[in-house]
PDB file of C-alpha atoms in Angstrom:
ATOM      1  CA  UNK A  16       3.877 -36.859 -14.327  1.00  0.00           C
ATOM      2  CA  UNK A  17       6.911 -38.727 -16.373  1.00  0.00           C
ATOM      3  CA  UNK A  18       4.472 -38.659 -19.043  1.00  0.00           C
ATOM      4  CA  UNK A  19       5.067 -35.090 -19.237  1.00  0.00           C
ATOM      5  CA  UNK A  20       7.260 -33.169 -22.290  1.00  0.00           C
ATOM      6  CA  UNK A  21       8.861 -29.562 -22.346  1.00  0.00           C
ATOM      7  CA  UNK A  22       6.628 -28.501 -25.605  1.00  0.00           C
ATOM      8  CA  UNK A  23       8.787 -26.968 -28.011  1.00  0.00           C
ATOM      9  CA  UNK A  24       5.895 -25.183 -30.076  1.00  0.00           C
ATOM     10  CA  UNK A  25       6.137 -23.022 -26.751  1.00  0.00           C
ATOM     11  CA  UNK A  26       9.380 -23.460 -25.333  1.00  0.00           C
ATOM     12  CA  UNK A  27       7.528 -24.034 -21.737  1.00  0.00           C
ATOM     13  CA  UNK A  28       8.593 -26.524 -19.708  1.00  0.00           C
ATOM     14  CA  UNK A  29       5.406 -28.191 -17.904  1.00  0.00           C
ATOM     15  CA  UNK A  30       7.102 -30.689 -15.534  1.00  0.00           C
ATOM     16  CA  UNK A  31       9.758 -27.949 -14.327  1.00  0.00           C
ATOM     17  CA  UNK A  32       5.946 -26.094 -13.617  1.00  0.00           C
ATOM     18  CA  UNK A  33       4.416 -28.939 -11.873  1.00  0.00           C
ATOM     19  CA  UNK A  34       7.034 -29.442 -10.209  1.00  0.00           C
ATOM     20  CA  UNK A  35       7.530 -26.389  -8.782  1.00  0.00           C
ATOM     21  CA  UNK A  36       3.860 -26.103  -8.112  1.00  0.00           C
ATOM     22  CA  UNK A  37       4.064 -29.365  -5.479  1.00  0.00           C
ATOM     23  CA  UNK A  38       5.408 -27.410  -2.992  1.00  0.00           C
ATOM     24  CA  UNK A  39       1.669 -26.811  -0.920  1.00  0.00           C
ATOM     25  CA  UNK A  40       3.186 -24.963   2.079  1.00  0.00           C
ATOM     26  CA  UNK A  41       4.449 -22.520   0.219  1.00  0.00           C
ATOM     27  CA  UNK A  42       0.323 -21.085  -0.914  1.00  0.00           C
ATOM     28  CA  UNK A  43       1.352 -18.858  -3.741  1.00  0.00           C
ATOM     29  CA  UNK A  44       5.213 -18.410  -3.701  1.00  0.00           C
ATOM     30  CA  UNK A  45       6.319 -20.637  -6.396  1.00  0.00           C
ATOM     31  CA  UNK A  46      10.511 -21.414  -6.844  1.00  0.00           C
ATOM     32  CA  UNK A  47      10.596 -19.506  -9.364  1.00  0.00           C
ATOM     33  CA  UNK A  48      10.252 -16.289  -7.154  1.00  0.00           C
ATOM     34  CA  UNK A  49      12.945 -13.979  -7.716  1.00  0.00           C
ATOM     35  CA  UNK A  50      12.606 -12.096  -3.764  1.00  0.00           C
ATOM     36  CA  UNK A  51      14.004 -12.071  -0.699  1.00  0.00           C
ATOM     37  CA  UNK A  52      10.930 -12.682   0.918  1.00  0.00           C
ATOM     38  CA  UNK A  53      12.173 -11.251   4.453  1.00  0.00           C
ATOM     39  CA  UNK A  54      13.111  -8.071   2.745  1.00  0.00           C
ATOM     40  CA  UNK A  55      10.133  -7.642   0.770  1.00  0.00           C
ATOM     41  CA  UNK A  56       7.531  -8.625   4.351  1.00  0.00           C
ATOM     42  CA  UNK A  57      10.074  -5.723   6.015  1.00  0.00           C
ATOM     43  CA  UNK A  58       9.280  -3.300   3.048  1.00  0.00           C
ATOM     44  CA  UNK A  59       4.840  -4.146   3.387  1.00  0.00           C
ATOM     45  CA  UNK A  60       5.055  -3.880   6.852  1.00  0.00           C
ATOM     46  CA  UNK A  61       6.128  -0.983   6.590  1.00  0.00           C
ATOM     47  CA  UNK A  62       4.066   0.245   3.846  1.00  0.00           C
ATOM     48  CA  UNK A  63       1.340  -1.051   5.832  1.00  0.00           C
ATOM     49  CA  UNK A  64       1.855   1.029   9.012  1.00  0.00           C
ATOM     50  CA  UNK A  65       2.152   4.025   6.972  1.00  0.00           C
ATOM     51  CA  UNK A  66      -1.211   3.171   5.302  1.00  0.00           C
ATOM     52  CA  UNK A  67      -2.445   2.925   8.704  1.00  0.00           C
ATOM     53  CA  UNK A  68      -1.042   6.539   9.903  1.00  0.00           C
ATOM     54  CA  UNK A  69      -2.716   7.723   7.487  1.00  0.00           C
ATOM     55  CA  UNK A  70      -6.367   6.331   8.253  1.00  0.00           C
ATOM     56  CA  UNK A  71      -6.265   7.750  11.185  1.00  0.00           C
ATOM     57  CA  UNK A  72      -4.848  10.862  10.327  1.00  0.00           C
ATOM     58  CA  UNK A  73      -7.908  11.294   7.948  1.00  0.00           C
ATOM     59  CA  UNK A  74     -10.350   9.280   9.976  1.00  0.00           C
ATOM     60  CA  UNK A  75      -9.317  12.427  13.079  1.00  0.00           C
ATOM     61  CA  UNK A  76      -9.268  15.232  10.171  1.00  0.00           C
ATOM     62  CA  UNK A  77     -12.973  14.326   8.764  1.00  0.00           C
ATOM     63  CA  UNK A  78     -14.219  13.901  12.068  1.00  0.00           C
ATOM     64  CA  UNK A  79     -12.807  17.127  13.664  1.00  0.00           C
ATOM     65  CA  UNK A  80     -13.453  19.294  10.257  1.00  0.00           C
ATOM     66  CA  UNK A  81     -17.116  21.248  11.170  1.00  0.00           C
ATOM     67  CA  UNK A  82     -19.313  23.832   9.400  1.00  0.00           C
ATOM     68  CA  UNK A  83     -20.829  24.182   6.294  1.00  0.00           C
ATOM     69  CA  UNK A  84     -18.306  25.556   4.630  1.00  0.00           C
ATOM     70  CA  UNK A  85     -15.924  22.489   4.791  1.00  0.00           C
ATOM     71  CA  UNK A  86     -18.710  19.944   4.174  1.00  0.00           C
ATOM     72  CA  UNK A  87     -16.642  18.834   0.901  1.00  0.00           C
ATOM     73  CA  UNK A  88     -13.322  18.934   2.509  1.00  0.00           C
ATOM     74  CA  UNK A  89     -14.907  16.594   5.047  1.00  0.00           C
ATOM     75  CA  UNK A  90     -16.025  14.261   2.290  1.00  0.00           C
ATOM     76  CA  UNK A  91     -12.845  14.402   0.827  1.00  0.00           C
ATOM     77  CA  UNK A  92     -11.169  13.459   4.135  1.00  0.00           C
ATOM     78  CA  UNK A  93     -13.524  10.085   4.982  1.00  0.00           C
ATOM     79  CA  UNK A  94     -13.086   8.884   0.713  1.00  0.00           C
ATOM     80  CA  UNK A  95      -9.143   8.735   1.821  1.00  0.00           C
ATOM     81  CA  UNK A  96      -9.517   7.230   4.537  1.00  0.00           C
ATOM     82  CA  UNK A  97     -11.754   4.596   3.489  1.00  0.00           C
ATOM     83  CA  UNK A  98      -9.353   4.124   0.145  1.00  0.00           C
ATOM     84  CA  UNK A  99      -6.370   3.944   2.820  1.00  0.00           C
ATOM     85  CA  UNK A 100      -7.670   1.069   4.711  1.00  0.00           C
ATOM     86  CA  UNK A 101      -8.005  -0.745   1.551  1.00  0.00           C
ATOM     87  CA  UNK A 102      -4.431  -0.133   0.756  1.00  0.00           C
ATOM     88  CA  UNK A 103      -3.302  -1.268   4.176  1.00  0.00           C
ATOM     89  CA  UNK A 104      -5.626  -4.126   3.910  1.00  0.00           C
ATOM     90  CA  UNK A 105      -4.436  -5.064  -0.172  1.00  0.00           C
ATOM     91  CA  UNK A 106      -0.651  -5.008   2.266  1.00  0.00           C
ATOM     92  CA  UNK A 107      -1.470  -7.312   4.937  1.00  0.00           C
ATOM     93  CA  UNK A 108      -2.723  -9.392   2.221  1.00  0.00           C
ATOM     94  CA  UNK A 109       0.054  -9.487  -0.213  1.00  0.00           C
ATOM     95  CA  UNK A 110       1.851 -10.184   3.691  1.00  0.00           C
ATOM     96  CA  UNK A 111       0.298 -13.642   4.034  1.00  0.00           C
ATOM     97  CA  UNK A 112       0.373 -14.348   0.406  1.00  0.00           C
ATOM     98  CA  UNK A 113       3.887 -14.238   0.774  1.00  0.00           C
ATOM     99  CA  UNK A 114       4.175 -16.418   3.964  1.00  0.00           C
ATOM    100  CA  UNK A 115       4.912 -13.441   6.380  1.00  0.00           C
ATOM    101  CA  UNK A 116       3.111 -11.896   9.881  1.00  0.00           C
ATOM    102  CA  UNK A 117       1.700  -8.574   8.699  1.00  0.00           C
ATOM    103  CA  UNK A 118       2.581  -5.886  11.449  1.00  0.00           C
ATOM    104  CA  UNK A 119      -0.552  -4.382  12.765  1.00  0.00           C
ATOM    105  CA  UNK A 120       1.283  -3.246  16.315  1.00  0.00           C
ATOM    106  CA  UNK A 121      -0.382  -0.002  17.827  1.00  0.00           C
ATOM    107  CA  UNK A 122       2.477   0.755  19.643  1.00  0.00           C
ATOM    108  CA  UNK A 123       5.520   0.318  16.589  1.00  0.00           C
ATOM    109  CA  UNK A 124       2.719   2.139  14.036  1.00  0.00           C
ATOM    110  CA  UNK A 125       4.191   6.242  14.310  1.00  0.00           C
ATOM    111  CA  UNK A 126       7.677   4.789  14.315  1.00  0.00           C
ATOM    112  CA  UNK A 127       7.496   2.505  11.151  1.00  0.00           C
ATOM    113  CA  UNK A 128       5.376   4.871   8.758  1.00  0.00           C
ATOM    114  CA  UNK A 129       6.719   7.054   6.765  1.00  0.00           C
ATOM    115  CA  UNK A 130       4.321   9.614   7.147  1.00  0.00           C
ATOM    116  CA  UNK A 131       3.438  11.404   9.988  1.00  0.00           C
ATOM    117  CA  UNK A 132       0.642  11.692  11.843  1.00  0.00           C
ATOM    118  CA  UNK A 133      -1.174  14.934  12.647  1.00  0.00           C
ATOM    119  CA  UNK A 134      -3.710  16.761  15.032  1.00  0.00           C
ATOM    120  CA  UNK A 135      -4.344  19.858  13.352  1.00  0.00           C
ATOM    121  CA  UNK A 136      -7.460  22.494  14.375  1.00  0.00           C
ATOM    122  CA  UNK A 137      -6.829  24.608  11.551  1.00  0.00           C
ATOM    123  CA  UNK A 138      -8.427  23.372   8.316  1.00  0.00           C
ATOM    124  CA  UNK A 139      -5.951  24.375   5.567  1.00  0.00           C
ATOM    125  CA  UNK A 140      -3.129  23.209   7.947  1.00  0.00           C
ATOM    126  CA  UNK A 141      -5.097  19.546   7.721  1.00  0.00           C
ATOM    127  CA  UNK A 142      -4.550  19.753   4.107  1.00  0.00           C
ATOM    128  CA  UNK A 143      -1.419  20.854   3.824  1.00  0.00           C
ATOM    129  CA  UNK A 144      -0.764  17.638   6.672  1.00  0.00           C
ATOM    130  CA  UNK A 145      -2.256  15.576   4.147  1.00  0.00           C
ATOM    131  CA  UNK A 146      -0.895  16.484   1.278  1.00  0.00           C
ATOM    132  CA  UNK A 147       2.525  16.231   2.181  1.00  0.00           C
ATOM    133  CA  UNK A 148       2.575  12.703   3.366  1.00  0.00           C
ATOM    134  CA  UNK A 149       0.241  11.487   0.406  1.00  0.00           C
ATOM    135  CA  UNK A 150       3.917  13.610  -1.341  1.00  0.00           C
ATOM    136  CA  UNK A 151       5.620  11.309   1.388  1.00  0.00           C
ATOM    137  CA  UNK A 152       3.946   8.080   0.571  1.00  0.00           C
ATOM    138  CA  UNK A 153       4.298   8.286  -3.250  1.00  0.00           C
ATOM    139  CA  UNK A 154       8.290   8.933  -3.073  1.00  0.00           C
ATOM    140  CA  UNK A 155       8.005   6.032  -0.738  1.00  0.00           C
ATOM    141  CA  UNK A 156       6.412   3.502  -2.693  1.00  0.00           C
ATOM    142  CA  UNK A 157       8.260   5.242  -5.836  1.00  0.00           C
ATOM    143  CA  UNK A 158      11.685   4.102  -3.960  1.00  0.00           C
ATOM    144  CA  UNK A 159      10.458   0.213  -3.268  1.00  0.00           C
ATOM    145  CA  UNK A 160       8.962  -0.429  -6.581  1.00  0.00           C
ATOM    146  CA  UNK A 161      12.454   0.071  -7.678  1.00  0.00           C
ATOM    147  CA  UNK A 162      14.359  -1.503  -5.401  1.00  0.00           C
ATOM    148  CA  UNK A 163      11.911  -4.129  -6.074  1.00  0.00           C
ATOM    149  CA  UNK A 164      12.465  -3.745  -9.500  1.00  0.00           C
ATOM    150  CA  UNK A 165      11.516  -7.745 -11.614  1.00  0.00           C
ATOM    151  CA  UNK A 166      12.455 -10.235  -8.426  1.00  0.00           C
ATOM    152  CA  UNK A 167       8.446  -9.791  -7.852  1.00  0.00           C
ATOM    153  CA  UNK A 168       5.863  -8.540  -9.753  1.00  0.00           C
ATOM    154  CA  UNK A 169       3.321  -9.447  -8.055  1.00  0.00           C
ATOM    155  CA  UNK A 170       4.285  -6.427  -5.680  1.00  0.00           C
ATOM    156  CA  UNK A 171       5.369  -4.204  -7.787  1.00  0.00           C
ATOM    157  CA  UNK A 172       1.831  -4.202  -9.331  1.00  0.00           C
ATOM    158  CA  UNK A 173       0.305  -3.415  -6.016  1.00  0.00           C
ATOM    159  CA  UNK A 174       2.404  -1.097  -5.629  1.00  0.00           C
ATOM    160  CA  UNK A 175       2.215   0.748  -8.162  1.00  0.00           C
ATOM    161  CA  UNK A 176      -1.671   0.162  -8.289  1.00  0.00           C
ATOM    162  CA  UNK A 177      -1.430   2.139  -4.562  1.00  0.00           C
ATOM    163  CA  UNK A 178       1.239   4.559  -5.693  1.00  0.00           C
ATOM    164  CA  UNK A 179      -1.783   5.511  -9.173  1.00  0.00           C
ATOM    165  CA  UNK A 180      -4.311   6.220  -5.806  1.00  0.00           C
ATOM    166  CA  UNK A 181      -1.447   8.044  -3.884  1.00  0.00           C
ATOM    167  CA  UNK A 182      -1.249  10.651  -6.872  1.00  0.00           C
ATOM    168  CA  UNK A 183      -4.459  11.475  -7.214  1.00  0.00           C
ATOM    169  CA  UNK A 184      -5.225  12.210  -3.167  1.00  0.00           C
ATOM    170  CA  UNK A 185      -1.638  14.542  -3.604  1.00  0.00           C
ATOM    171  CA  UNK A 186      -3.666  16.329  -5.986  1.00  0.00           C
ATOM    172  CA  UNK A 187      -6.932  16.073  -5.190  1.00  0.00           C
ATOM    173  CA  UNK A 188      -5.302  18.124  -1.984  1.00  0.00           C
ATOM    174  CA  UNK A 189      -3.193  20.146  -3.112  1.00  0.00           C
ATOM    175  CA  UNK A 190      -6.779  21.572  -5.339  1.00  0.00           C
ATOM    176  CA  UNK A 191      -7.924  22.757  -2.008  1.00  0.00           C
ATOM    177  CA  UNK A 192      -5.285  24.942  -1.147  1.00  0.00           C
ATOM    178  CA  UNK A 193      -5.893  28.147  -0.591  1.00  0.00           C
TER     179      UNK A 193
END
């Protein structure tokens, strides 16, 4: 590695890059990572709890909605449940990348979740509860993105990606309101 010199043309210090990459136990997070890993993992675990509560809420709504006239709403609930599960999976994967532990503890999910669980039996009450939860998720992700700033671009990108889907979900729920 001693023969590697900074490339004046690009301004990239190849030696520094390769030295930083030598810490294999850190996985994908290099020495240049600017975030507070413990704080980011805590944020992500709260987001994970929120997504898992949303999965449970949407699944409950899917299974309890009845009637042919509600078939489109039922399908929307299932589609959203599957997307929320995908978000939870992405968050858990990012937590692992940051050398953290994803917290799936069911005993603490509701306390850590930003959104609430809902046991409505009326279809429009379900839609309203889901719209509120989506708006809560959107604001939660917006605040997390703002808090991270430029310290962790990968996590910020992930949160923006999830937030965009949550905005679509809110739009879908608003369209289902009577």
